[in-house]
PDB file of N, CA and C in Angstrom:
ATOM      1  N   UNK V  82     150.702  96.642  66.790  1.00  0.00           N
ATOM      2  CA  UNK V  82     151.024  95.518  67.647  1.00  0.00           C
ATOM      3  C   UNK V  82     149.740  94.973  68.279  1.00  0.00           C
ATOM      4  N   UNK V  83     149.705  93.340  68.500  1.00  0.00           N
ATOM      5  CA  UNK V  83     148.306  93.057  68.815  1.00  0.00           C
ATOM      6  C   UNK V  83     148.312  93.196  70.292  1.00  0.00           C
ATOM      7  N   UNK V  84     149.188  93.634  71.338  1.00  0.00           N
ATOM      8  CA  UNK V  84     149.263  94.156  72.800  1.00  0.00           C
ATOM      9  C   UNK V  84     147.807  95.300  72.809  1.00  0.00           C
ATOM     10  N   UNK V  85     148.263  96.249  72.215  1.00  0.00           N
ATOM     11  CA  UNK V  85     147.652  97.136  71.654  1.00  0.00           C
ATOM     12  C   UNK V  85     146.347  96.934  72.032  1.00  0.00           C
ATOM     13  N   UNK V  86     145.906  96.718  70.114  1.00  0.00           N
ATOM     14  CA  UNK V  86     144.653  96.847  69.634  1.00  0.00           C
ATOM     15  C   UNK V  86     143.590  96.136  70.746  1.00  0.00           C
ATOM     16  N   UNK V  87     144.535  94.939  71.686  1.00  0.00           N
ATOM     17  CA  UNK V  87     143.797  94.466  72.919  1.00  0.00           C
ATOM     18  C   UNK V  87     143.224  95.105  73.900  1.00  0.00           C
ATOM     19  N   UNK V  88     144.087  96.255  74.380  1.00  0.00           N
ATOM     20  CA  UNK V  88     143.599  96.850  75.206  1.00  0.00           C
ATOM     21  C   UNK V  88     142.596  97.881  74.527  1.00  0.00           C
ATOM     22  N   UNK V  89     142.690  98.118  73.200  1.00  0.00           N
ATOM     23  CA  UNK V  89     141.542  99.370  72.964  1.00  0.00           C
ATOM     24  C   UNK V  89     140.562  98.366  72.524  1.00  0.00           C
ATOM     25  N   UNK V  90     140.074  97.257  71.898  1.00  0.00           N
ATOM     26  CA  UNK V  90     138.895  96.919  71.804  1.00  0.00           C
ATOM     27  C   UNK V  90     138.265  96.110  73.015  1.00  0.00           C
ATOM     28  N   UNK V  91     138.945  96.238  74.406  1.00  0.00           N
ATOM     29  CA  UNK V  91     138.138  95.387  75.286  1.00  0.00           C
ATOM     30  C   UNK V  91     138.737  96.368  76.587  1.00  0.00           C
ATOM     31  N   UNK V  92     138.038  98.009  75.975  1.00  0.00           N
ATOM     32  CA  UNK V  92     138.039  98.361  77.307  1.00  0.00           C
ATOM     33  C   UNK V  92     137.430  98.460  78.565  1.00  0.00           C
ATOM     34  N   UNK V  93     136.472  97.819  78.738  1.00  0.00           N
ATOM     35  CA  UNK V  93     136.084  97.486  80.056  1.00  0.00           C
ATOM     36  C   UNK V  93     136.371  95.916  80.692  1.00  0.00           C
ATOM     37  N   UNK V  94     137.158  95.667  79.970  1.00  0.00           N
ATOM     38  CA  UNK V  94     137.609  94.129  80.537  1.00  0.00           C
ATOM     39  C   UNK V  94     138.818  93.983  81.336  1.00  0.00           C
ATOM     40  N   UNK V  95     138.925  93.492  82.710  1.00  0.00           N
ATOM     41  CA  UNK V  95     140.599  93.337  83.194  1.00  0.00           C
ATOM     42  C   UNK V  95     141.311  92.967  82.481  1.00  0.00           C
ATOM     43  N   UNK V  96     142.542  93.432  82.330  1.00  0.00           N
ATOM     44  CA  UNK V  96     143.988  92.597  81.294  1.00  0.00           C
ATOM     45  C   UNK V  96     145.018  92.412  82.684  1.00  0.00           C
ATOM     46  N   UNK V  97     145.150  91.187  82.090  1.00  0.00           N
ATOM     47  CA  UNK V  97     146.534  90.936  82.787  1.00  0.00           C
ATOM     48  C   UNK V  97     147.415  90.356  81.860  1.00  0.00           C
ATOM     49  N   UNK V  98     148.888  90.813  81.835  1.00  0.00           N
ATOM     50  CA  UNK V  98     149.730  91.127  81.140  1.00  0.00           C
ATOM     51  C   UNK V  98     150.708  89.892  81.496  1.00  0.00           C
ATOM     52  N   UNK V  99     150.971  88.847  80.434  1.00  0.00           N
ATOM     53  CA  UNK V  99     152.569  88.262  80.979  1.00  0.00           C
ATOM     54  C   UNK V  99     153.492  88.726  79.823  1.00  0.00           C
ATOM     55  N   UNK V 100     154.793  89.153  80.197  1.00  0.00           N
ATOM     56  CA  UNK V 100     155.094  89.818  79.049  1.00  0.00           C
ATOM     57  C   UNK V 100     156.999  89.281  79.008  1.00  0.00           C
ATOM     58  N   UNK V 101     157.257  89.237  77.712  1.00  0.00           N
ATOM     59  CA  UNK V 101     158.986  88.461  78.411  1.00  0.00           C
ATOM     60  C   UNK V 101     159.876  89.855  78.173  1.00  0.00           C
ATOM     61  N   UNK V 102     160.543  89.392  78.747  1.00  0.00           N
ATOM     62  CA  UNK V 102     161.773  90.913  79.467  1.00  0.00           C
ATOM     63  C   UNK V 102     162.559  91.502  78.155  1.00  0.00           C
ATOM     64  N   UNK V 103     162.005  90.793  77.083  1.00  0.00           N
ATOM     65  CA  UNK V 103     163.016  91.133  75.733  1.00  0.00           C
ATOM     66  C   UNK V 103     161.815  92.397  75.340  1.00  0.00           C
ATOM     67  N   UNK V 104     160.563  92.190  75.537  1.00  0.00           N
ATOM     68  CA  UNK V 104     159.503  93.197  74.903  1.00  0.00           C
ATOM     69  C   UNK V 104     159.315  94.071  76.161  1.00  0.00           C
ATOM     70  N   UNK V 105     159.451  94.139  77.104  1.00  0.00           N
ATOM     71  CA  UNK V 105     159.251  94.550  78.375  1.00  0.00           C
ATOM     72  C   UNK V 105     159.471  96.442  77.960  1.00  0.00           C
ATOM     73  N   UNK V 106     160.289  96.581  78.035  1.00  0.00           N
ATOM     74  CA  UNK V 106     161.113  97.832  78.072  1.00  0.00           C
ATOM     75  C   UNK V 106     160.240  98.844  76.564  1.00  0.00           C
ATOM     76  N   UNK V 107     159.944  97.990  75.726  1.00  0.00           N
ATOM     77  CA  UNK V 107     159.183  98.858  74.222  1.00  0.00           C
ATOM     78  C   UNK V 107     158.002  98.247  74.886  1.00  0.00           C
ATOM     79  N   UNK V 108     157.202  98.052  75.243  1.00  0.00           N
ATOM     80  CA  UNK V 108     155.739  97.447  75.491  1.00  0.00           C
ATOM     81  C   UNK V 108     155.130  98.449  76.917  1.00  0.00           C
ATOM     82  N   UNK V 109     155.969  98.330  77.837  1.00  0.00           N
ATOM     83  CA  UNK V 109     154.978  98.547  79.075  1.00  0.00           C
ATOM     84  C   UNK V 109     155.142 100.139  79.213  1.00  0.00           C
ATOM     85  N   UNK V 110     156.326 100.843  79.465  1.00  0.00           N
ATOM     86  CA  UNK V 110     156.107 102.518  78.722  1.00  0.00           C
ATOM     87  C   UNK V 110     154.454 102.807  78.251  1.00  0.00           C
ATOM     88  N   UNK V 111     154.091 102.090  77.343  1.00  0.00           N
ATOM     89  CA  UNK V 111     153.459 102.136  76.153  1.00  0.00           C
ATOM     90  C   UNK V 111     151.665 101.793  76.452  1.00  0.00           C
ATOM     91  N   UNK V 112     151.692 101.103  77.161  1.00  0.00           N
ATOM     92  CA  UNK V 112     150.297 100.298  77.512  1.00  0.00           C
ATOM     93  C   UNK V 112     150.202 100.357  79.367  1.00  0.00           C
ATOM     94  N   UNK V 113     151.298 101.431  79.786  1.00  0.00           N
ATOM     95  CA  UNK V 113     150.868 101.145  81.562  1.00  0.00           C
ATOM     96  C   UNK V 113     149.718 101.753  81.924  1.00  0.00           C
ATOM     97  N   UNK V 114     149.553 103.068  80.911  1.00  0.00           N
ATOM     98  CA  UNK V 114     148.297 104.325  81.518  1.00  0.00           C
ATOM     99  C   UNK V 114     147.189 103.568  81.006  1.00  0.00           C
ATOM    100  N   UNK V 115     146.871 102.253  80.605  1.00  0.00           N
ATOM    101  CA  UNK V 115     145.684 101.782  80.173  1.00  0.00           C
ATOM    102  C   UNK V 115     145.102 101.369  81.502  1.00  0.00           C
ATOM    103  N   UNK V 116     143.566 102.274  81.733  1.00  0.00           N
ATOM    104  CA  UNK V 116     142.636 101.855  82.448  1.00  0.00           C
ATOM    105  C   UNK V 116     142.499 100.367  82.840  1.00  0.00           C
ATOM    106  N   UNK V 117     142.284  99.379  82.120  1.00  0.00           N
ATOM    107  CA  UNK V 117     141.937  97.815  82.133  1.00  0.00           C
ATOM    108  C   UNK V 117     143.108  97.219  82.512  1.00  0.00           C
ATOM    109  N   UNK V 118     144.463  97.648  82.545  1.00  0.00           N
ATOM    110  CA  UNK V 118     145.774  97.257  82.754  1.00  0.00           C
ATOM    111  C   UNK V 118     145.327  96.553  84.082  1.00  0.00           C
ATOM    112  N   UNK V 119     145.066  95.812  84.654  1.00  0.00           N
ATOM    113  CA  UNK V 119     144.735  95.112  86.095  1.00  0.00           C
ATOM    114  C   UNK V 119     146.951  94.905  86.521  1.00  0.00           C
ATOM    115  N   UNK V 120     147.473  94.066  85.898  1.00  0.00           N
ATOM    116  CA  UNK V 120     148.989  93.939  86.481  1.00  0.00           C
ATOM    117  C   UNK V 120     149.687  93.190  85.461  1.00  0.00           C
ATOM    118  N   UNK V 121     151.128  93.416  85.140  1.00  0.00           N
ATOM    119  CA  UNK V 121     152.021  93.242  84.390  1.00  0.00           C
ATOM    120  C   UNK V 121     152.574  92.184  84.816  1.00  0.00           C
ATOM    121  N   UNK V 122     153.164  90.767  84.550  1.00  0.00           N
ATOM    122  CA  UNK V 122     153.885  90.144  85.047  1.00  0.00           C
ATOM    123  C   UNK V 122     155.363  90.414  84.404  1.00  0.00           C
ATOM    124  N   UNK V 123     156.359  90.356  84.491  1.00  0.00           N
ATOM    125  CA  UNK V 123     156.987  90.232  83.228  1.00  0.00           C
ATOM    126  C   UNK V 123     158.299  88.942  83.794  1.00  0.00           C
ATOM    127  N   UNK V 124     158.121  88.055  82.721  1.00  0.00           N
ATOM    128  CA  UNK V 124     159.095  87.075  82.846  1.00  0.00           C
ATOM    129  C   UNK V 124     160.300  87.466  82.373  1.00  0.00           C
ATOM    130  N   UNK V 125     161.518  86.588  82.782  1.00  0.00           N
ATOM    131  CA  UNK V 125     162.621  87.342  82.363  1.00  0.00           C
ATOM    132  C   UNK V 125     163.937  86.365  82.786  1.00  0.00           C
ATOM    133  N   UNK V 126     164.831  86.199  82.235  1.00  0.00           N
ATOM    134  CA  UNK V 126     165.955  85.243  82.927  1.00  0.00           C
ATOM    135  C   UNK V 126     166.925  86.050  84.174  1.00  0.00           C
ATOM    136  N   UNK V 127     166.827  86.809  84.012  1.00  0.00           N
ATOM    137  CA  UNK V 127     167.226  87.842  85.754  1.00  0.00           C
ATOM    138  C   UNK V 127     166.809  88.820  86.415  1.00  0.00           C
ATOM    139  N   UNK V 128     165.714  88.715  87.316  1.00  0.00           N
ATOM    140  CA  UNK V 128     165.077  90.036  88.052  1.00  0.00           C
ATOM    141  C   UNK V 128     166.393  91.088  88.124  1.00  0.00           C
ATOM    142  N   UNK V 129     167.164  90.795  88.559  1.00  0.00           N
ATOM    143  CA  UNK V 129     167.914  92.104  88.901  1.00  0.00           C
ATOM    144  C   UNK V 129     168.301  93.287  87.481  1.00  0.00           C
ATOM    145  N   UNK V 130     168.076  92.756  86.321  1.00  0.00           N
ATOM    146  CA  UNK V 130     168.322  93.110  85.142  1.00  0.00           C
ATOM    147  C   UNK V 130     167.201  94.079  85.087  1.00  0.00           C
ATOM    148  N   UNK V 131     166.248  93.904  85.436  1.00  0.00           N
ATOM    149  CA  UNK V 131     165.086  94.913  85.194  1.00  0.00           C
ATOM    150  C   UNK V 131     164.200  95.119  86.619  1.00  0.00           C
ATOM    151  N   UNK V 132     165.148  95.124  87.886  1.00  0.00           N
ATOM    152  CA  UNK V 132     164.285  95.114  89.121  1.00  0.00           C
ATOM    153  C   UNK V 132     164.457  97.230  88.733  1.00  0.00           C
ATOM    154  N   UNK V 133     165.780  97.439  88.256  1.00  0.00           N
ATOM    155  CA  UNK V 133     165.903  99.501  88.366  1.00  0.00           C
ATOM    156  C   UNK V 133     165.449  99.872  87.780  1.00  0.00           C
ATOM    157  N   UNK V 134     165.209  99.433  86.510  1.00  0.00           N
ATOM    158  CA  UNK V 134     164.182 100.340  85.773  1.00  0.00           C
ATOM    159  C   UNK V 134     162.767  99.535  86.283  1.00  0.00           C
ATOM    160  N   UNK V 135     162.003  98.947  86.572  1.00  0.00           N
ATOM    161  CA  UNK V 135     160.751  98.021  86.475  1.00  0.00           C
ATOM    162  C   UNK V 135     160.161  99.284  88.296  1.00  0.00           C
ATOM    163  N   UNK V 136     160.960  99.959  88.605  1.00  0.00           N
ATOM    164  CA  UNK V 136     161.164 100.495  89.898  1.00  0.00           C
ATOM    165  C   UNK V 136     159.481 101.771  89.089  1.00  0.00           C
ATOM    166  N   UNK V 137     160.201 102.330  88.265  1.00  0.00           N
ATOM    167  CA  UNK V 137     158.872 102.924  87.524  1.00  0.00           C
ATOM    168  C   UNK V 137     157.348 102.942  87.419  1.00  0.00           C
ATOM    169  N   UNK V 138     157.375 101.335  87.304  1.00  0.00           N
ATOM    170  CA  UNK V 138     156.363  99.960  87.240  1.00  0.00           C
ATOM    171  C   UNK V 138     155.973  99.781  88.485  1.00  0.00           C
ATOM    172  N   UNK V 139     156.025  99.511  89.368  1.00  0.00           N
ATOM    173  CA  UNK V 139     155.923  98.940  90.739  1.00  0.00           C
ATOM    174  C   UNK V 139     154.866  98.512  90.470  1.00  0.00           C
ATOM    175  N   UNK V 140     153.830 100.022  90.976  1.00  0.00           N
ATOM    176  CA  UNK V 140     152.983  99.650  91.318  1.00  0.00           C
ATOM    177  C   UNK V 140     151.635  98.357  90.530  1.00  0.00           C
ATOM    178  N   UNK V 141     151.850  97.822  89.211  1.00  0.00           N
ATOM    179  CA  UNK V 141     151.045  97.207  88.143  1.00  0.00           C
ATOM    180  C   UNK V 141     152.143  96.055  87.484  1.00  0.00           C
ATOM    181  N   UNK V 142     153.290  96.010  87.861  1.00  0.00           N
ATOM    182  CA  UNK V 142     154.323  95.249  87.725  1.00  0.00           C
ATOM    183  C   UNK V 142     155.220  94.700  88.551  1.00  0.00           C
ATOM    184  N   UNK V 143     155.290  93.237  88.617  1.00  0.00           N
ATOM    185  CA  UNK V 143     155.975  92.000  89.207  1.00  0.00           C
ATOM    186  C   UNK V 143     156.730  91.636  87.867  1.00  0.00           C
ATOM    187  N   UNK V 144     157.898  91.206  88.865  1.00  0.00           N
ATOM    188  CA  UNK V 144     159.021  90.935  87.602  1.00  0.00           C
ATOM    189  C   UNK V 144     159.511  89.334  88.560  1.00  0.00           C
ATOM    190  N   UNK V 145     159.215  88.384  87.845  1.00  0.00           N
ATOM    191  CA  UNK V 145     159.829  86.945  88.101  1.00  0.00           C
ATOM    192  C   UNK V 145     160.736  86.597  87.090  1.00  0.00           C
ATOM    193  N   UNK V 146     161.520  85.239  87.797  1.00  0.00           N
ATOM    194  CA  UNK V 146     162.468  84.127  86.640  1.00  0.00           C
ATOM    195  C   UNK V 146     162.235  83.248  86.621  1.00  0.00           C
ATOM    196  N   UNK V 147     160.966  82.540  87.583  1.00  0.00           N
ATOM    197  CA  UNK V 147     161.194  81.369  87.735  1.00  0.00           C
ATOM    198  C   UNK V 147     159.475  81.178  87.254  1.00  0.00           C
ATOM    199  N   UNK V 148     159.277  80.499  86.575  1.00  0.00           N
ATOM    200  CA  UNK V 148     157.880  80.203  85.714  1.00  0.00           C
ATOM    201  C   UNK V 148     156.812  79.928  86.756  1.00  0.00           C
ATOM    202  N   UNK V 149     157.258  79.125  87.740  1.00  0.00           N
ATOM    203  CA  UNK V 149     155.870  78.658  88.668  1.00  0.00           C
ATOM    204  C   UNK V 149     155.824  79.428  89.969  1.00  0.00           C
ATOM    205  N   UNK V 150     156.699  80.630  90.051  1.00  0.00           N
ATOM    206  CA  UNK V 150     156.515  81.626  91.070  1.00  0.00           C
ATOM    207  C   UNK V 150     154.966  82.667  89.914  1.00  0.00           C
ATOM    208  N   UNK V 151     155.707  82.979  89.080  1.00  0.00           N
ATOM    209  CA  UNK V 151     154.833  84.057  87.991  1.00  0.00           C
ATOM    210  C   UNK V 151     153.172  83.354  88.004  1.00  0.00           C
ATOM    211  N   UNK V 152     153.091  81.533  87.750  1.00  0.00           N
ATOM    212  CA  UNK V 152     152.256  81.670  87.535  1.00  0.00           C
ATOM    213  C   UNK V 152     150.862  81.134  89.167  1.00  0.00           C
ATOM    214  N   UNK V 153     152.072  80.703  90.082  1.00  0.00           N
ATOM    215  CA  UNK V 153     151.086  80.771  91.305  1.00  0.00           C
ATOM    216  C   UNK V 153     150.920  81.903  91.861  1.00  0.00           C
ATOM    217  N   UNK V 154     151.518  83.387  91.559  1.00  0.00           N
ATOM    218  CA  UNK V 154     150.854  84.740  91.866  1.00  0.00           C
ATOM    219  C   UNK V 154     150.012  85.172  91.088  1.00  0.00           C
ATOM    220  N   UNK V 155     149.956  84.421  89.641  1.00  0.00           N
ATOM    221  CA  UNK V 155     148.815  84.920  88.566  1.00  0.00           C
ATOM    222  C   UNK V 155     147.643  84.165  89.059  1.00  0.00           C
ATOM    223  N   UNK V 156     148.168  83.332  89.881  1.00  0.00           N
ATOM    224  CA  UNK V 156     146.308  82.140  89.981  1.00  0.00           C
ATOM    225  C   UNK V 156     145.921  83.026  91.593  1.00  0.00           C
ATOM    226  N   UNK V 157     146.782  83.075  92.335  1.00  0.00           N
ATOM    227  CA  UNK V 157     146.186  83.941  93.984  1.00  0.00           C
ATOM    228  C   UNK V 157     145.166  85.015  92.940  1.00  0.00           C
ATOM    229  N   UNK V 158     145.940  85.778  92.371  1.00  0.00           N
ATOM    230  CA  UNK V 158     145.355  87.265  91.958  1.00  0.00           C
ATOM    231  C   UNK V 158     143.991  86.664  91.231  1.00  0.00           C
ATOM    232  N   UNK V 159     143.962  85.991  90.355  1.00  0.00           N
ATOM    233  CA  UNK V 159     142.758  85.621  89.722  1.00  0.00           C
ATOM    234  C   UNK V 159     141.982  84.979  90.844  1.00  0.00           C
ATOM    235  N   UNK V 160     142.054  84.203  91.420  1.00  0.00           N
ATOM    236  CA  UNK V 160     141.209  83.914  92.493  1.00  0.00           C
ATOM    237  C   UNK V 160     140.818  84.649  93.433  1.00  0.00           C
ATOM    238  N   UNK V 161     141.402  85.902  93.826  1.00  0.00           N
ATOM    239  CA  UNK V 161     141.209  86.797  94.942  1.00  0.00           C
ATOM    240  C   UNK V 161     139.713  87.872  93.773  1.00  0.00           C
ATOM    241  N   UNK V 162     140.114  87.766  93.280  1.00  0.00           N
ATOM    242  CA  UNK V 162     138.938  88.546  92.351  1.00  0.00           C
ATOM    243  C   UNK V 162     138.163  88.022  92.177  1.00  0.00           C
ATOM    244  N   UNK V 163     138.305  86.885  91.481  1.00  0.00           N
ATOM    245  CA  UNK V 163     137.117  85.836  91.400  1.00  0.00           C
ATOM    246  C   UNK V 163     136.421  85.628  92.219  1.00  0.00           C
ATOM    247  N   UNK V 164     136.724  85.359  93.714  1.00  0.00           N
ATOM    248  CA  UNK V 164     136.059  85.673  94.778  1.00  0.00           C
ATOM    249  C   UNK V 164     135.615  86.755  95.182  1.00  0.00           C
ATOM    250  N   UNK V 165     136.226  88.171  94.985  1.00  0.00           N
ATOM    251  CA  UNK V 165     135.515  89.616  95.426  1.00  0.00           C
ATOM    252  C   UNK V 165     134.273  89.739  94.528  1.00  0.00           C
ATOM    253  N   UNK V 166     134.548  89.021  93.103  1.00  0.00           N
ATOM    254  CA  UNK V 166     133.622  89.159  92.286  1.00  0.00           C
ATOM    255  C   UNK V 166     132.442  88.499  93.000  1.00  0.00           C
ATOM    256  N   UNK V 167     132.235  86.990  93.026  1.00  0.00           N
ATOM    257  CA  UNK V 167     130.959  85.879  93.412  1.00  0.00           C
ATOM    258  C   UNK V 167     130.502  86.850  94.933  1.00  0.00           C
ATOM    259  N   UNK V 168     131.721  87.676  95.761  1.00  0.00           N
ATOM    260  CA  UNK V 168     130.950  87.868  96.729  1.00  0.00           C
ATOM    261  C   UNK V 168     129.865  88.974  96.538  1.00  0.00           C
ATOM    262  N   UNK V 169     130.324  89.828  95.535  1.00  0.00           N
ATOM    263  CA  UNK V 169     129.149  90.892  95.099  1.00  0.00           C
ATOM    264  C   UNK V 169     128.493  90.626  94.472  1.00  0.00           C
ATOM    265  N   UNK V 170     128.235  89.160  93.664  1.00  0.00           N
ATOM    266  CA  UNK V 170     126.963  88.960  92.658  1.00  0.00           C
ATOM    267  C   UNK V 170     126.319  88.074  93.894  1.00  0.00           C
ATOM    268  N   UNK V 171     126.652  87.845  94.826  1.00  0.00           N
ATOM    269  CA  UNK V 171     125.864  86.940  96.401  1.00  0.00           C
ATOM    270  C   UNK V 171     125.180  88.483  96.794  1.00  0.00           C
ATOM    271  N   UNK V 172     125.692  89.341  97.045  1.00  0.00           N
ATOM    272  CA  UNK V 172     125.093  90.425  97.599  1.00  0.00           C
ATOM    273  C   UNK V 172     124.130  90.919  97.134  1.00  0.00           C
ATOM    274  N   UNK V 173     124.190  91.362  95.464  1.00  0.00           N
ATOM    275  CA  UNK V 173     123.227  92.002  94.773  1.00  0.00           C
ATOM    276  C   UNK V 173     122.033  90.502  94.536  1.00  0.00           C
ATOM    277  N   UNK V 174     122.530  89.160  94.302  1.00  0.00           N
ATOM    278  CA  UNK V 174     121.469  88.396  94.488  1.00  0.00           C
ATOM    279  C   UNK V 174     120.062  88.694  95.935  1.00  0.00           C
ATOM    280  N   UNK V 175     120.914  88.953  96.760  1.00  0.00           N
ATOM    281  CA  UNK V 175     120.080  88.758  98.045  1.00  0.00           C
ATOM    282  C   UNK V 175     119.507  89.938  98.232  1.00  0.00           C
ATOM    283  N   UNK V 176     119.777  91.105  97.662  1.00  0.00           N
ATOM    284  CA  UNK V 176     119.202  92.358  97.688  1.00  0.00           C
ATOM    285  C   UNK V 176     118.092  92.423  96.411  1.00  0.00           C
ATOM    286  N   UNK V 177     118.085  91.532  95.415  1.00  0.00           N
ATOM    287  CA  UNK V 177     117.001  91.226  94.500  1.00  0.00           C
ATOM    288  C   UNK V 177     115.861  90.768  94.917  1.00  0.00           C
ATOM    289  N   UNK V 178     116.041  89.523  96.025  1.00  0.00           N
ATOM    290  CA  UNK V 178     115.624  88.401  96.870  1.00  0.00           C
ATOM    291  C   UNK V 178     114.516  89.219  97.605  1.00  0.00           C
ATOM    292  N   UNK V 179     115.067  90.094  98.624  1.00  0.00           N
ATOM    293  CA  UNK V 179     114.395  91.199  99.535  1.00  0.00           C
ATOM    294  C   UNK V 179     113.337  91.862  99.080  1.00  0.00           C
ATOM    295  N   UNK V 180     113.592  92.212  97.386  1.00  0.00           N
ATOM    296  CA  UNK V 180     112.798  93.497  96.691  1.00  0.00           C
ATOM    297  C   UNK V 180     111.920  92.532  95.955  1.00  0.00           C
ATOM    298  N   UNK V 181     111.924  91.599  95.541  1.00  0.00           N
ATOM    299  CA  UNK V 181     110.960  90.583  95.117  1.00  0.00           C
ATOM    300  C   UNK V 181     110.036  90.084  95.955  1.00  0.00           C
ATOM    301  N   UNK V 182     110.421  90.124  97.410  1.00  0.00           N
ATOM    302  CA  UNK V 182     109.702  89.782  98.632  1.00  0.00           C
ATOM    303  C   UNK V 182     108.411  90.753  99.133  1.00  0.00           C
ATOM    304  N   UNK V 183     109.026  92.388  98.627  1.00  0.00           N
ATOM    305  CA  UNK V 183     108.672  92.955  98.971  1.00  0.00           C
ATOM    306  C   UNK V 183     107.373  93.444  98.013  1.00  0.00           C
ATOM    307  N   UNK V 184     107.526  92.873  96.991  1.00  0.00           N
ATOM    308  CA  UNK V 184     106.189  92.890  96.095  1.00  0.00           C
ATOM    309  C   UNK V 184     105.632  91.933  95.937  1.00  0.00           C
ATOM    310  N   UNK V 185     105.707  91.152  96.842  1.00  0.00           N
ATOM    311  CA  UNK V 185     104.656  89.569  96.945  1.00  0.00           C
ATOM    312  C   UNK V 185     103.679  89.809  98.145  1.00  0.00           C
ATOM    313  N   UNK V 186     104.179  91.305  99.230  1.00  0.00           N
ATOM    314  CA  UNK V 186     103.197  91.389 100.429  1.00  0.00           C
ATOM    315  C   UNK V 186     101.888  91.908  99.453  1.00  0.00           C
ATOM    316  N   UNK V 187     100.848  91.951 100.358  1.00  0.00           N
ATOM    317  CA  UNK V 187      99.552  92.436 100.089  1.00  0.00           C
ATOM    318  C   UNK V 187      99.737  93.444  99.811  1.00  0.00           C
ATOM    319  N   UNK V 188      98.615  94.712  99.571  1.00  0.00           N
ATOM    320  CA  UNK V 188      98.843  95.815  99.744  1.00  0.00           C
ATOM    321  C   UNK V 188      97.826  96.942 100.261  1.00  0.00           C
ATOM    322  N   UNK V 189      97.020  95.305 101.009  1.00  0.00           N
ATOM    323  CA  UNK V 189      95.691  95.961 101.901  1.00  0.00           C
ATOM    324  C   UNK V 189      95.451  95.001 102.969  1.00  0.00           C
TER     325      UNK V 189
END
């Protein structure tokens, strides 16, 4: 299955998962203990159909019905990272900044 072979050739990359409620149940079992697994969405025509078993899931799985709930929690989450990300490449920039500074003093 190409779920799969995704997560083993790009394991150091976040995955985020939208997945529909018909593959849900053979798929996420299957691919939850994956390291890169960042969170599962899984679409579906009735949360309550898979809120008892998805109970398993919690913690890496959100279960929606309604398309533009799924995908304005997929854009927060990508943006909340996206930002934790830029704020640590600002940090390690300015800590480059410092150490470059620091070999431009004299040294007599």
């Amino acid at each position: 299955m190409v779920v799969f072979s995704t997560f083993q050739s790009h394991p150091n990359d976040p995955i985020y998962l939208i997945i529909s409620g018909s593959l849900a149940k053979e798929v996420v079992p299957i691919i939850y203990e994956f390291s890169n697994l960042v969170q599962i969405f899984l679409f579906c025509g009735s949360v309550s159909a898979y809120s008892e078993w998805g109970m398993d899931y919690c913690d890496k799985m959100m279960i929606f019905d309604h398309g533009d709930d799924l995908l304005e929690r997929l854009w927060n989450d990508l943006q909340n990272k996206l930002r934790e990300y830029a704020t640590l490449c600002l940090k390690r920039a300015e800590e480059y900044k410092q150490r470059a500074l620091q070999y431009k003093k004299s040294c007599g």
